[in-house]
PDB file of C-alpha atoms in Angstrom:
ATOM      1  CA  MET A   1       4.576  23.454 -17.638  1.00 62.00           C
ATOM      2  CA  ILE A   2       7.113  21.089 -16.100  1.00 71.00           C
ATOM      3  CA  ALA A   3      10.321  20.119 -17.851  1.00 75.00           C
ATOM      4  CA  ASP A   4      10.774  16.809 -19.639  1.00 75.00           C
ATOM      5  CA  PRO A   5      12.949  15.171 -16.935  1.00 76.00           C
ATOM      6  CA  GLN A   6      10.363  15.880 -14.243  1.00 81.00           C
ATOM      7  CA  ARG A   7       7.545  14.712 -16.522  1.00 80.00           C
ATOM      8  CA  LEU A   8       9.319  11.406 -17.168  1.00 79.00           C
ATOM      9  CA  GLN A   9       9.894  10.977 -13.425  1.00 81.00           C
ATOM     10  CA  TYR A  10       6.184  11.564 -12.742  1.00 81.00           C
ATOM     11  CA  LEU A  11       5.185   9.047 -15.403  1.00 80.00           C
ATOM     12  CA  GLU A  12       7.641   6.481 -14.045  1.00 79.00           C
ATOM     13  CA  ALA A  13       6.274   6.941 -10.495  1.00 82.00           C
ATOM     14  CA  MET A  14       2.698   6.464 -11.775  1.00 81.00           C
ATOM     15  CA  GLY A  15       3.636   3.260 -13.571  1.00 76.00           C
ATOM     16  CA  ILE A  16       3.043   4.690 -17.061  1.00 79.00           C
ATOM     17  CA  ALA A  17       5.616   3.755 -19.652  1.00 74.00           C
ATOM     18  CA  ALA A  18       7.166   6.612 -21.613  1.00 72.00           C
ATOM     19  CA  TRP A  19       7.085   5.600 -25.243  1.00 68.00           C
ATOM     20  CA  THR A  20      10.015   6.583 -27.417  1.00 66.00           C
ATOM     21  CA  SER A  21      10.688   5.871 -31.063  1.00 65.00           C
ATOM     22  CA  ARG A  22      13.001   2.958 -31.826  1.00 68.00           C
ATOM     23  CA  TYR A  23      12.886   2.808 -35.595  1.00 71.00           C
ATOM     24  CA  ARG A  24      12.939   5.481 -38.240  1.00 75.00           C
ATOM     25  CA  PHE A  25      10.758   5.381 -41.306  1.00 80.00           C
ATOM     26  CA  VAL A  26      12.253   5.782 -44.751  1.00 82.00           C
ATOM     27  CA  ASN A  27      12.763   9.452 -45.719  1.00 84.00           C
ATOM     28  CA  ALA A  28      11.455  10.477 -42.308  1.00 82.00           C
ATOM     29  CA  ARG A  29      12.718  13.517 -40.522  1.00 81.00           C
ATOM     30  CA  PRO A  30      15.055  12.614 -37.644  1.00 78.00           C
ATOM     31  CA  THR A  31      13.668  13.103 -34.172  1.00 72.00           C
ATOM     32  CA  GLU A  32      14.906  16.214 -32.446  1.00 72.00           C
ATOM     33  CA  GLN A  33      16.938  15.455 -29.350  1.00 68.00           C
ATOM     34  CA  GLY A  34      16.454  17.845 -26.470  1.00 65.00           C
ATOM     35  CA  GLU A  35      19.428  18.852 -24.367  1.00 66.00           C
ATOM     36  CA  TRP A  36      18.398  18.823 -20.736  1.00 64.00           C
ATOM     37  CA  GLN A  37      20.509  20.883 -18.430  1.00 68.00           C
ATOM     38  CA  VAL A  38      20.465  19.831 -14.822  1.00 65.00           C
ATOM     39  CA  ALA A  39      20.773  22.702 -12.389  1.00 67.00           C
ATOM     40  CA  ALA A  40      24.075  22.618 -10.535  1.00 71.00           C
ATOM     41  CA  GLU A  41      23.880  22.216  -6.783  1.00 70.00           C
ATOM     42  CA  PRO A  42      25.222  25.169  -4.771  1.00 68.00           C
ATOM     43  CA  ASP A  43      28.623  24.588  -3.225  1.00 72.00           C
ATOM     44  CA  LYS A  44      28.463  23.985   0.505  1.00 72.00           C
ATOM     45  CA  PRO A  45      30.874  26.101   2.539  1.00 69.00           C
ATOM     46  CA  ALA A  46      33.641  24.347   4.363  1.00 68.00           C
ATOM     47  CA  PRO A  47      33.261  23.767   8.126  1.00 67.00           C
ATOM     48  CA  GLY A  48      35.967  26.326   8.838  1.00 68.00           C
ATOM     49  CA  GLN A  49      34.135  28.978   6.805  1.00 72.00           C
ATOM     50  CA  ARG A  50      30.854  28.293   8.627  1.00 70.00           C
ATOM     51  CA  LEU A  51      32.617  28.631  12.002  1.00 69.00           C
ATOM     52  CA  GLN A  52      34.272  31.879  10.937  1.00 70.00           C
ATOM     53  CA  ALA A  53      30.897  33.231   9.799  1.00 74.00           C
ATOM     54  CA  LEU A  54      29.367  32.422  13.181  1.00 71.00           C
ATOM     55  CA  LEU A  55      32.216  34.175  14.963  1.00 68.00           C
ATOM     56  CA  GLU A  56      31.895  37.274  12.801  1.00 70.00           C
ATOM     57  CA  THR A  57      28.105  37.488  13.274  1.00 69.00           C
ATOM     58  CA  PRO A  58      27.424  40.285  15.799  1.00 64.00           C
ATOM     59  CA  SER A  59      25.445  39.258  18.843  1.00 58.00           C
ATOM     60  CA  SER A  60      22.483  41.203  20.218  1.00 57.00           C
ATOM     61  CA  PRO A  61      23.613  44.219  22.325  1.00 55.00           C
ATOM     62  CA  VAL A  62      23.167  44.067  26.079  1.00 50.00           C
ATOM     63  CA  ALA A  63      21.397  46.991  27.751  1.00 51.00           C
ATOM     64  CA  ARG A  64      23.905  48.596  30.164  1.00 52.00           C
ATOM     65  CA  ASP A  65      22.281  51.976  30.753  1.00 51.00           C
ATOM     66  CA  HIS A  66      19.777  50.767  33.341  1.00 50.00           C
ATOM     67  CA  PRO A  67      21.242  49.020  36.353  1.00 52.00           C
ATOM     68  CA  ALA A  68      19.719  45.729  37.316  1.00 49.00           C
ATOM     69  CA  VAL A  69      17.315  45.984  40.234  1.00 50.00           C
ATOM     70  CA  SER A  70      17.680  43.150  42.670  1.00 53.00           C
ATOM     71  CA  ALA A  71      14.431  41.613  43.847  1.00 51.00           C
ATOM     72  CA  PRO A  72      13.815  41.709  47.606  1.00 54.00           C
ATOM     73  CA  GLU A  73      14.549  38.461  49.353  1.00 56.00           C
ATOM     74  CA  PRO A  74      11.460  36.786  50.806  1.00 52.00           C
ATOM     75  CA  GLU A  75      11.185  36.440  54.546  1.00 52.00           C
ATOM     76  CA  ILE A  76      12.066  33.128  56.115  1.00 53.00           C
ATOM     77  CA  GLY A  77       9.036  30.971  56.802  1.00 50.00           C
ATOM     78  CA  VAL A  78       6.674  33.019  54.606  1.00 49.00           C
ATOM     79  CA  PRO A  79       5.855  31.355  51.273  1.00 51.00           C
ATOM     80  CA  SER A  80       6.427  33.564  48.310  1.00 52.00           C
ATOM     81  CA  GLU A  81       3.488  34.280  46.037  1.00 51.00           C
ATOM     82  CA  PRO A  82       4.031  34.055  42.290  1.00 52.00           C
ATOM     83  CA  ALA A  83       4.098  37.452  40.714  1.00 53.00           C
ATOM     84  CA  ALA A  84       1.634  38.308  38.016  1.00 52.00           C
ATOM     85  CA  SER A  85       2.841  38.805  34.491  1.00 60.00           C
ATOM     86  CA  PRO A  86       3.560  42.403  33.364  1.00 60.00           C
ATOM     87  CA  PRO A  87       0.521  42.569  31.017  1.00 61.00           C
ATOM     88  CA  ALA A  88      -1.747  41.370  33.831  1.00 63.00           C
ATOM     89  CA  ARG A  89      -0.386  43.973  36.268  1.00 64.00           C
ATOM     90  CA  ALA A  90      -0.765  46.744  33.711  1.00 60.00           C
ATOM     91  CA  ARG A  91      -4.361  45.702  33.010  1.00 64.00           C
ATOM     92  CA  ALA A  92      -5.051  45.621  36.765  1.00 62.00           C
ATOM     93  CA  LEU A  93      -3.735  49.170  37.230  1.00 60.00           C
ATOM     94  CA  LEU A  94      -5.859  50.472  34.366  1.00 57.00           C
ATOM     95  CA  GLU A  95      -9.032  48.772  35.665  1.00 61.00           C
ATOM     96  CA  GLY A  96      -8.407  49.785  39.258  1.00 60.00           C
ATOM     97  CA  VAL A  97      -7.863  46.274  40.581  1.00 57.00           C
ATOM     98  CA  SER A  98      -5.269  45.470  43.198  1.00 58.00           C
ATOM     99  CA  PRO A  99      -2.198  43.720  41.779  1.00 55.00           C
ATOM    100  CA  ALA A 100      -2.323  41.296  44.726  1.00 60.00           C
ATOM    101  CA  THR A 101      -5.746  40.096  43.534  1.00 61.00           C
ATOM    102  CA  VAL A 102      -4.357  39.510  40.073  1.00 51.00           C
ATOM    103  CA  SER A 103      -1.391  37.556  41.418  1.00 57.00           C
ATOM    104  CA  SER A 104      -3.638  35.419  43.647  1.00 58.00           C
ATOM    105  CA  SER A 105      -5.923  34.600  40.732  1.00 56.00           C
ATOM    106  CA  ALA A 106      -2.897  33.708  38.616  1.00 51.00           C
ATOM    107  CA  ALA A 107      -1.654  31.389  41.337  1.00 51.00           C
ATOM    108  CA  THR A 108      -4.963  29.478  41.421  1.00 53.00           C
ATOM    109  CA  PRO A 109      -4.500  26.382  39.243  1.00 49.00           C
ATOM    110  CA  ARG A 110      -7.047  25.801  36.531  1.00 52.00           C
ATOM    111  CA  GLN A 111      -9.126  22.690  36.756  1.00 51.00           C
ATOM    112  CA  ALA A 112      -8.752  20.437  33.764  1.00 48.00           C
ATOM    113  CA  SER A 113     -12.006  19.843  31.937  1.00 50.00           C
ATOM    114  CA  PRO A 114     -13.129  16.232  31.925  1.00 48.00           C
ATOM    115  CA  SER A 115     -13.659  16.317  28.178  1.00 49.00           C
ATOM    116  CA  ALA A 116      -9.988  17.115  27.543  1.00 48.00           C
ATOM    117  CA  SER A 117      -8.742  13.959  29.175  1.00 51.00           C
ATOM    118  CA  SER A 118     -11.400  11.662  27.773  1.00 53.00           C
ATOM    119  CA  PRO A 119     -10.457   9.657  24.657  1.00 56.00           C
ATOM    120  CA  VAL A 120     -13.858  10.227  23.031  1.00 55.00           C
ATOM    121  CA  GLY A 121     -12.498  12.773  20.564  1.00 55.00           C
ATOM    122  CA  SER A 122      -9.661  10.534  19.446  1.00 62.00           C
ATOM    123  CA  ALA A 123     -12.055   7.600  18.999  1.00 62.00           C
ATOM    124  CA  GLU A 124     -14.322   9.716  16.781  1.00 67.00           C
ATOM    125  CA  GLU A 125     -11.368  10.810  14.663  1.00 66.00           C
ATOM    126  CA  VAL A 126     -10.302   7.207  14.203  1.00 59.00           C
ATOM    127  CA  ALA A 127     -13.856   6.251  13.216  1.00 62.00           C
ATOM    128  CA  LYS A 128     -13.970   9.013  10.591  1.00 68.00           C
ATOM    129  CA  ARG A 129     -10.803   7.827   8.877  1.00 74.00           C
ATOM    130  CA  PRO A 130     -11.487   5.961   5.628  1.00 76.00           C
ATOM    131  CA  VAL A 131     -10.858   2.240   5.656  1.00 85.00           C
ATOM    132  CA  LEU A 132      -8.370   1.292   2.945  1.00 89.00           C
ATOM    133  CA  ALA A 133      -8.824  -1.910   0.948  1.00 90.00           C
ATOM    134  CA  ASP A 134      -6.981  -3.683  -1.827  1.00 91.00           C
ATOM    135  CA  PRO A 135      -7.775  -2.342  -5.314  1.00 91.00           C
ATOM    136  CA  LEU A 136      -9.703  -4.338  -7.895  1.00 91.00           C
ATOM    137  CA  ARG A 137      -7.522  -6.270 -10.314  1.00 91.00           C
ATOM    138  CA  PHE A 138      -8.618  -6.923 -13.889  1.00 92.00           C
ATOM    139  CA  THR A 139      -7.672  -6.578 -17.534  1.00 92.00           C
ATOM    140  CA  LEU A 140      -9.978  -5.562 -20.376  1.00 92.00           C
ATOM    141  CA  SER A 141      -9.506  -5.173 -24.116  1.00 93.00           C
ATOM    142  CA  LEU A 142     -11.139  -2.271 -25.914  1.00 93.00           C
ATOM    143  CA  ALA A 143     -12.337  -2.322 -29.529  1.00 94.00           C
ATOM    144  CA  VAL A 144     -14.670  -0.071 -31.527  1.00 94.00           C
ATOM    145  CA  ILE A 145     -17.629  -1.069 -33.724  1.00 93.00           C
ATOM    146  CA  GLY A 146     -18.623   1.205 -36.586  1.00 89.00           C
ATOM    147  CA  ASP A 147     -16.812   4.166 -34.972  1.00 90.00           C
ATOM    148  CA  ARG A 148     -19.809   4.460 -32.625  1.00 91.00           C
ATOM    149  CA  TRP A 149     -19.816   1.738 -29.969  1.00 93.00           C
ATOM    150  CA  TRP A 150     -17.228   0.278 -27.660  1.00 93.00           C
ATOM    151  CA  LEU A 151     -16.708  -3.473 -27.600  1.00 93.00           C
ATOM    152  CA  MET A 152     -15.229  -4.417 -24.211  1.00 93.00           C
ATOM    153  CA  LEU A 153     -13.776  -7.909 -24.013  1.00 92.00           C
ATOM    154  CA  PRO A 154     -12.419  -9.652 -20.909  1.00 90.00           C
ATOM    155  CA  GLY A 155      -8.650  -9.712 -20.796  1.00 87.00           C
ATOM    156  CA  ASP A 156      -8.346 -12.269 -18.008  1.00 87.00           C
ATOM    157  CA  ARG A 157     -10.445 -14.754 -20.006  1.00 88.00           C
ATOM    158  CA  PRO A 158      -9.817 -14.092 -23.696  1.00 89.00           C
ATOM    159  CA  LEU A 159     -12.223 -15.372 -26.332  1.00 90.00           C
ATOM    160  CA  SER A 160     -11.328 -18.493 -28.238  1.00 91.00           C
ATOM    161  CA  THR A 161     -11.371 -18.632 -32.034  1.00 92.00           C
ATOM    162  CA  ALA A 162     -14.815 -20.240 -32.013  1.00 93.00           C
ATOM    163  CA  GLY A 163     -16.003 -17.660 -29.470  1.00 91.00           C
ATOM    164  CA  HIS A 164     -14.884 -14.792 -31.715  1.00 91.00           C
ATOM    165  CA  ALA A 165     -16.687 -16.313 -34.684  1.00 92.00           C
ATOM    166  CA  LEU A 166     -19.872 -16.827 -32.653  1.00 92.00           C
ATOM    167  CA  LEU A 167     -19.809 -13.225 -31.370  1.00 92.00           C
ATOM    168  CA  GLU A 168     -19.457 -11.853 -34.905  1.00 92.00           C
ATOM    169  CA  GLN A 169     -22.337 -14.023 -36.142  1.00 92.00           C
ATOM    170  CA  MET A 170     -24.617 -12.940 -33.284  1.00 92.00           C
ATOM    171  CA  LEU A 171     -23.970  -9.233 -33.905  1.00 93.00           C
ATOM    172  CA  ARG A 172     -24.399  -9.521 -37.673  1.00 92.00           C
ATOM    173  CA  SER A 173     -27.647 -11.445 -37.225  1.00 91.00           C
ATOM    174  CA  VAL A 174     -29.254  -8.353 -35.649  1.00 91.00           C
ATOM    175  CA  GLY A 175     -27.720  -5.816 -38.047  1.00 91.00           C
ATOM    176  CA  VAL A 176     -24.714  -4.742 -35.948  1.00 92.00           C
ATOM    177  CA  PRO A 177     -21.198  -4.882 -37.440  1.00 90.00           C
ATOM    178  CA  GLY A 178     -19.297  -7.792 -35.968  1.00 84.00           C
ATOM    179  CA  ASP A 179     -15.758  -6.906 -36.995  1.00 83.00           C
ATOM    180  CA  GLY A 180     -14.556  -4.624 -34.215  1.00 83.00           C
ATOM    181  CA  ALA A 181     -11.253  -2.799 -34.583  1.00 87.00           C
ATOM    182  CA  ALA A 182      -9.019  -3.436 -31.570  1.00 89.00           C
ATOM    183  CA  LEU A 183      -7.627  -0.262 -29.998  1.00 90.00           C
ATOM    184  CA  SER A 184      -5.906  -0.916 -26.690  1.00 91.00           C
ATOM    185  CA  SER A 185      -6.095  -2.764 -23.368  1.00 92.00           C
ATOM    186  CA  LEU A 186      -6.256  -1.660 -19.743  1.00 92.00           C
ATOM    187  CA  SER A 187      -4.594  -3.422 -16.803  1.00 92.00           C
ATOM    188  CA  TRP A 188      -5.920  -2.224 -13.446  1.00 91.00           C
ATOM    189  CA  PRO A 189      -4.659  -0.951 -11.076  1.00 89.00           C
ATOM    190  CA  LEU A 190      -2.058   1.372 -12.523  1.00 88.00           C
ATOM    191  CA  MET A 191      -0.395   1.630  -9.098  1.00 87.00           C
ATOM    192  CA  ASP A 192      -0.650  -1.169  -6.544  1.00 88.00           C
ATOM    193  CA  VAL A 193      -1.709   0.935  -3.538  1.00 88.00           C
ATOM    194  CA  PRO A 194      -4.688   0.552  -1.145  1.00 90.00           C
ATOM    195  CA  ALA A 195      -7.842   2.481  -2.033  1.00 89.00           C
ATOM    196  CA  SER A 196     -10.648   3.909   0.094  1.00 89.00           C
ATOM    197  CA  ASP A 197     -13.278   2.954  -2.535  1.00 90.00           C
ATOM    198  CA  PRO A 198     -11.846   0.336  -4.930  1.00 90.00           C
ATOM    199  CA  ALA A 199     -15.010   0.048  -7.071  1.00 90.00           C
ATOM    200  CA  ASP A 200     -15.388   3.808  -7.577  1.00 90.00           C
ATOM    201  CA  GLU A 201     -11.715   4.273  -8.430  1.00 90.00           C
ATOM    202  CA  ALA A 202     -11.852   1.392 -10.920  1.00 91.00           C
ATOM    203  CA  ARG A 203     -14.980   2.891 -12.541  1.00 90.00           C
ATOM    204  CA  GLU A 204     -13.281   6.269 -12.905  1.00 90.00           C
ATOM    205  CA  GLY A 205     -10.211   4.563 -14.336  1.00 90.00           C
ATOM    206  CA  ILE A 206     -12.277   2.845 -17.038  1.00 91.00           C
ATOM    207  CA  GLN A 207     -14.065   6.102 -17.880  1.00 89.00           C
ATOM    208  CA  VAL A 208     -10.793   8.030 -18.197  1.00 90.00           C
ATOM    209  CA  PHE A 209      -9.267   5.231 -20.278  1.00 92.00           C
ATOM    210  CA  CYS A 210     -12.224   5.160 -22.705  1.00 91.00           C
ATOM    211  CA  ALA A 211     -12.368   8.962 -22.927  1.00 90.00           C
ATOM    212  CA  GLY A 212      -8.673   9.091 -23.774  1.00 91.00           C
ATOM    213  CA  GLN A 213      -9.023   6.479 -26.518  1.00 92.00           C
ATOM    214  CA  ALA A 214     -12.023   8.321 -28.003  1.00 91.00           C
ATOM    215  CA  GLN A 215     -10.148  11.624 -28.011  1.00 91.00           C
ATOM    216  CA  ARG A 216      -7.020  10.055 -29.481  1.00 91.00           C
ATOM    217  CA  HIS A 217      -8.864   8.401 -32.377  1.00 91.00           C
ATOM    218  CA  GLY A 218     -11.452  11.158 -32.895  1.00 92.00           C
ATOM    219  CA  LEU A 219     -14.481   8.998 -32.035  1.00 91.00           C
ATOM    220  CA  THR A 220     -17.965   9.930 -30.835  1.00 90.00           C
ATOM    221  CA  ILE A 221     -19.226   7.034 -28.706  1.00 91.00           C
ATOM    222  CA  ASP A 222     -22.909   6.590 -27.833  1.00 89.00           C
ATOM    223  CA  GLY A 223     -23.010   2.934 -26.766  1.00 90.00           C
ATOM    224  CA  ALA A 224     -21.011  -0.024 -25.519  1.00 92.00           C
ATOM    225  CA  ILE A 225     -21.172  -3.819 -25.497  1.00 93.00           C
ATOM    226  CA  VAL A 226     -19.731  -5.507 -22.420  1.00 92.00           C
ATOM    227  CA  VAL A 227     -18.864  -9.164 -23.009  1.00 92.00           C
ATOM    228  CA  GLY A 228     -18.642 -11.536 -20.057  1.00 88.00           C
ATOM    229  CA  ASP A 229     -19.427 -11.264 -16.367  1.00 86.00           C
ATOM    230  CA  GLU A 230     -16.037 -10.104 -15.139  1.00 86.00           C
ATOM    231  CA  ILE A 231     -15.536  -8.116 -11.948  1.00 87.00           C
ATOM    232  CA  TRP A 232     -15.461  -4.810 -13.863  1.00 86.00           C
ATOM    233  CA  ALA A 233     -18.676  -5.417 -15.833  1.00 86.00           C
ATOM    234  CA  PRO A 234     -21.122  -4.210 -13.101  1.00 86.00           C
ATOM    235  CA  LEU A 235     -19.139  -0.983 -12.716  1.00 85.00           C
ATOM    236  CA  LEU A 236     -20.462   0.366 -16.029  1.00 80.00           C
ATOM    237  CA  ASN A 237     -24.150   0.424 -14.969  1.00 63.00           C
ATOM    238  CA  ASP A 238     -25.297  -2.501 -17.056  1.00 43.00           C
ATOM    239  CA  VAL A 239     -28.743  -1.198 -18.077  1.00 37.00           C
ATOM    240  CA  GLU A 240     -29.444  -4.297 -20.150  1.00 41.00           C
ATOM    241  CA  LYS A 241     -28.977  -6.772 -17.314  1.00 43.00           C
ATOM    242  CA  ASN A 242     -32.663  -7.676 -17.319  1.00 39.00           C
ATOM    243  CA  ALA A 243     -33.086  -7.919 -21.075  1.00 35.00           C
ATOM    244  CA  GLU A 244     -36.237 -10.010 -20.837  1.00 38.00           C
ATOM    245  CA  ASN A 245     -38.070  -7.001 -19.331  1.00 42.00           C
ATOM    246  CA  SER A 246     -36.749  -4.431 -21.812  1.00 41.00           C
ATOM    247  CA  ALA A 247     -39.513  -4.763 -24.445  1.00 39.00           C
ATOM    248  CA  GLY A 248     -41.407  -1.689 -23.207  1.00 44.00           C
ATOM    249  CA  ARG A 249     -38.364   0.429 -22.409  1.00 44.00           C
ATOM    250  CA  ASN A 250     -37.177   3.140 -24.812  1.00 44.00           C
ATOM    251  CA  SER A 251     -33.745   4.582 -25.357  1.00 41.00           C
ATOM    252  CA  SER A 252     -34.333   7.576 -23.067  1.00 40.00           C
ATOM    253  CA  ASP A 253     -34.637   5.204 -20.108  1.00 41.00           C
ATOM    254  CA  ASP A 254     -31.341   3.571 -21.073  1.00 41.00           C
ATOM    255  CA  ASP A 255     -29.584   6.916 -21.293  1.00 38.00           C
ATOM    256  CA  ALA A 256     -30.915   7.910 -17.895  1.00 34.00           C
ATOM    257  CA  GLY A 257     -29.572   4.726 -16.312  1.00 36.00           C
ATOM    258  CA  SER A 258     -26.015   5.165 -17.517  1.00 42.00           C
ATOM    259  CA  ASP A 259     -23.409   7.225 -15.701  1.00 49.00           C
ATOM    260  CA  VAL A 260     -20.600   6.869 -18.230  1.00 56.00           C
ATOM    261  CA  GLY A 261     -22.107   8.915 -21.054  1.00 67.00           C
ATOM    262  CA  TRP A 262     -23.092   5.956 -23.236  1.00 79.00           C
ATOM    263  CA  THR A 263     -25.549   3.078 -22.957  1.00 83.00           C
ATOM    264  CA  CYS A 264     -24.079  -0.258 -21.872  1.00 88.00           C
ATOM    265  CA  HIS A 265     -25.403  -3.610 -23.131  1.00 90.00           C
ATOM    266  CA  SER A 266     -24.134  -6.868 -21.687  1.00 90.00           C
ATOM    267  CA  LEU A 267     -23.677 -10.184 -23.456  1.00 92.00           C
ATOM    268  CA  PRO A 268     -22.571 -13.487 -21.932  1.00 92.00           C
ATOM    269  CA  HIS A 269     -19.176 -14.902 -22.729  1.00 92.00           C
ATOM    270  CA  PRO A 270     -19.360 -16.526 -26.202  1.00 92.00           C
ATOM    271  CA  ASP A 271     -17.392 -19.558 -24.987  1.00 91.00           C
ATOM    272  CA  ASP A 272     -20.226 -20.288 -22.542  1.00 90.00           C
ATOM    273  CA  LEU A 273     -22.756 -20.256 -25.401  1.00 91.00           C
ATOM    274  CA  LEU A 274     -20.967 -22.785 -27.570  1.00 90.00           C
ATOM    275  CA  THR A 275     -22.294 -25.807 -25.662  1.00 87.00           C
ATOM    276  CA  SER A 276     -25.639 -24.505 -24.365  1.00 87.00           C
ATOM    277  CA  ALA A 277     -28.698 -23.982 -26.571  1.00 87.00           C
ATOM    278  CA  ASP A 278     -30.707 -22.562 -23.642  1.00 89.00           C
ATOM    279  CA  ALA A 279     -28.075 -19.885 -23.054  1.00 89.00           C
ATOM    280  CA  LYS A 280     -28.278 -18.891 -26.728  1.00 88.00           C
ATOM    281  CA  ARG A 281     -32.077 -18.521 -26.519  1.00 89.00           C
ATOM    282  CA  GLU A 282     -31.778 -16.382 -23.384  1.00 90.00           C
ATOM    283  CA  CYS A 283     -29.192 -14.202 -25.129  1.00 91.00           C
ATOM    284  CA  TRP A 284     -31.522 -13.533 -28.073  1.00 90.00           C
ATOM    285  CA  SER A 285     -33.631 -10.993 -26.121  1.00 90.00           C
ATOM    286  CA  ARG A 286     -30.483  -9.052 -25.245  1.00 90.00           C
ATOM    287  CA  LEU A 287     -29.464  -9.011 -28.896  1.00 92.00           C
ATOM    288  CA  GLN A 288     -32.872  -7.636 -29.902  1.00 92.00           C
ATOM    289  CA  SER A 289     -32.610  -4.785 -27.370  1.00 91.00           C
ATOM    290  CA  LEU A 290     -29.054  -4.122 -28.492  1.00 90.00           C
ATOM    291  CA  ALA A 291     -30.097  -3.947 -32.149  1.00 92.00           C
ATOM    292  CA  THR A 292     -32.924  -1.516 -31.347  1.00 92.00           C
ATOM    293  CA  ALA A 293     -30.518   0.851 -29.593  1.00 91.00           C
ATOM    294  CA  TRP A 294     -28.062   0.568 -32.500  1.00 91.00           C
ATOM    295  CA  ARG A 295     -30.693   1.518 -35.077  1.00 89.00           C
ATOM    296  CA  GLN A 296     -32.011   4.402 -32.976  1.00 86.00           C
ATOM    297  CA  GLY A 297     -28.518   5.787 -32.593  1.00 77.00           C
ATOM    298  CA  ALA A 298     -27.870   5.492 -36.336  1.00 64.00           C
ATOM    299  CA  THR A 299     -31.051   7.452 -37.179  1.00 55.00           C
ATOM    300  CA  PRO A 300     -30.289  11.206 -37.431  1.00 49.00           C
ATOM    301  CA  ARG A 301     -32.258  13.265 -34.940  1.00 43.00           C
ATOM    302  CA  ALA A 302     -34.252  16.261 -36.057  1.00 38.00           C
TER     303      ALA A 302
END
């Protein structure tokens, strides 16, 4: 486990606020304050000490037992051949090959392969690199209905007072509780950096956010209602998008079409339904499918 200072630095770099208590309840136990000890940096030696250490360091001994053998001077006008390396000459003596043959083969320059100089390899590497794009930007509010279903509301376009009342009436008309308890909100992205797959990273962010809220509040979620047609709504595999064709579909098909662990049902923005009777009639089929899934989930399985 990392220490608290490093943990706070990680959270600050990720853009996550570190929550600390500001007020103390009556008769509450005071919060324990941890004493963090920062490791002292080692003292750097002075320049004079480093120079003295270099002078006192013994150098590698020089071999004086064997006298140096001077190489014979080449004759004037005769080009000198490059000598073969000692391993090559030793290998030539063991294999019975003349050292002159080894030296002549070593002097022959190697021809560069055409593939080494061609930029085909570098072009392929550049093509394989992922293309980075700007992340998706959105805000959503999360609430829970009956401790079973998520209610996801658009944060960029909040519901009006009349829209909230209409949403509660629509849910209660099909037997679903309309008073959702607000839990938290998510502002994406957490860090403003380019992404290789913005949609996939946003989907994973929503899943992790919902899983954390469910674990924190001890909830078992088996469904969700997505309100509005925001940019994040299609990321949750909206299995109720074609509600008019869902009369012959059962709950097992809905579960198979969801990748987030719970069935998603979409509803239009309530503010758009306030002035359109046709939109309300089209939304009725979605409410019927939603109510069927709610009752099936409430029935205990054998």
